C-alpha positions in Angstrom: -2.6 -44.3 19.2 0.5 -44.2 17.1 -1.6 -43.6 13.9 -3.2 -40.6 15.6 0.2 -39.1 16.5 1.4 -39.7 12.9 -1.8 -38.0 11.6 -1.2 -35.1 13.9 2.4 -34.7 12.7 1.2 -34.7 9.0 -1.4 -32.1 9.7 1.1 -29.9 11.5 3.6 -30.3 8.6 0.9 -29.4 6.1 -0.1 -26.3 8.0 3.5 -25.1 8.6 4.5 -25.8 5.0 1.7 -23.4 3.8 3.1 -20.7 6.1 6.6 -21.4 4.8 5.5 -21.2 1.2 3.6 -18.0 1.8 6.8 -16.6 3.5 8.9 -17.7 0.6 6.5 -16.3 -2.0 6.5 -12.8 -0.3 10.3 -12.9 0.0 10.6 -13.8 -3.6 8.3 -10.9 -4.7 10.2 -8.5 -2.4 13.6 -9.7 -3.8 12.5 -9.7 -7.5 11.0 -6.2 -7.3 13.8 -4.8 -5.2 11.1 -3.6 -2.8 13.3 -2.9 0.2 15.8 -0.6 -1.4 13.2 1.6 -3.2 12.0 3.6 -0.2 13.7 6.0 2.2 13.9 4.8 5.8 11.9 7.8 7.2 9.0 6.9 4.9 9.3 3.2 5.8 9.0 4.1 9.4 6.1 6.4 8.8 4.2 3.8 6.8 4.9 1.1 9.4 3.7 3.3 12.2 0.6 4.3 10.2 -0.4 0.7 9.3 0.7 -1.2 12.4 0.2 1.4 15.1 -1.5 4.8 14.5 -0.7 7.8 12.4 -1.0 9.4 9.0 1.3 9.2 6.0 2.6 12.5 4.6 2.1 13.4 1.0 5.8 12.9 0.3 5.7 9.4 1.7 2.5 8.7 -0.3 4.5 9.6 -3.4 7.2 7.1 -2.4 4.6 4.4 -1.6 2.9 4.8 -5.0 6.3 4.7 -6.7 7.0 1.5 -4.8 3.8 0.0 -6.1 0.9 -2.3 -4.9 2.8 -5.5 -5.4 5.7 -4.4 -3.1 3.4 -2.8 -0.6 1.2 -5.9 -0.2 4.2 -8.2 0.0 5.9 -6.1 2.6 2.8 -5.8 4.8 2.1 -9.6 4.5 5.7 -10.4 5.4 5.4 -8.2 8.5 2.2 -10.0 9.5 4.0 -13.3 9.3 6.6 -12.1 11.8 5.9 -13.7 15.3 6.4 -10.3 16.9 3.1 -9.3 15.4 1.1 -12.4 16.3 -1.1 -10.4 18.7 -2.3 -8.1 15.9 -5.5 -8.7 14.0 -4.5 -9.3 10.4 -7.9 -8.1 9.1 -7.4 -4.7 10.8 -3.8 -4.4 9.6 -4.9 -5.2 6.0 -7.8 -2.7 6.3 -5.4 0.0 7.5 -3.0 -0.8 4.7 -5.8 -0.6 2.1 -6.9 2.7 3.7 -3.3 4.1 3.5 -3.0 3.0 -0.1 -6.3 4.6 -1.1 -5.4 7.8 0.8 -2.1 8.0 -1.2 -4.0 7.4 -4.4 -6.3 10.3 -3.5 -3.3 12.5 -2.8 -1.8 11.7 -6.2 -5.1 12.3 -8.0 -5.9 15.5 -6.1 -6.0 18.5 -8.5 -3.3 21.1 -8.1 -4.4 24.4 -6.5 -4.2 27.1 -9.2 -3.5 30.7 -8.5 -6.5 32.9 -8.7 -6.9 34.4 -12.1 -6.8 38.2 -12.4 -10.1 40.0 -12.2 -11.4 41.0 -15.7 -10.9 44.6 -16.6 -13.9 46.8 -17.4 -12.9 47.0 -21.1 -11.1 44.1 -22.6 -8.1 44.9 -24.7 -8.6 44.0 -28.4 -4.9 42.9 -28.7 -5.2 40.4 -25.8 -8.2 38.2 -26.3 -9.4 36.3 -23.2 -8.3 32.7 -23.2 -10.9 30.1 -23.9 -11.2 27.3 -21.3 -9.4 24.2 -22.3 -11.4 21.0 -22.3 -10.8 18.9 -19.2 -9.1 15.6 -19.8 -11.3 12.5 -19.6 -10.7 10.6 -16.4 -8.5 7.6 -16.6 -9.9 4.3 -15.4 -9.6 4.0 -11.6 -7.0 1.4 -10.5 -8.0 -1.3 -8.1 -8.1 0.3 -4.7 -6.9 -2.7 -2.7 -3.2 -3.6 -2.7 -4.5 -7.1 -1.6 -6.7 -8.3 -4.5 -6.7 -11.9 -3.2 -7.7 -11.0 0.4 -11.2 -10.3 1.4 -12.2 -8.5 4.6 -15.7 -9.8 4.6 -16.5 -12.9 6.7 
């Protein structure tokens, strides 16, 4: 009977030490990268609402999120998930919303700018003003990993 209680205590200590280490690791990442001070409060609130409740991030806050970076984004979301206030939330759903938000922000950044319409060609081109030749389009850069949580999998 005593050995069973001791074994239970060791199992409980092992489980809680893993949670404490994860907490400390996220806090270390957040501190080393100065994650908290790098985003304006309105965007922090907008992102929190989008990921943990419902909503959409504005393009301006997407710019700030991408400037913040994947490492900070993932660490901040994980730290929020470790908070007992959010124990009733489904971590898989929150991570999926976080990934969706990150990917949406990537698409905002990579979206081509809308160009003004070019003037209609005149009936007789002027010899002193040759028409510009189209510039070659730049080759696409390799796509970054879409998930800010490379170590987490949403599949069962």
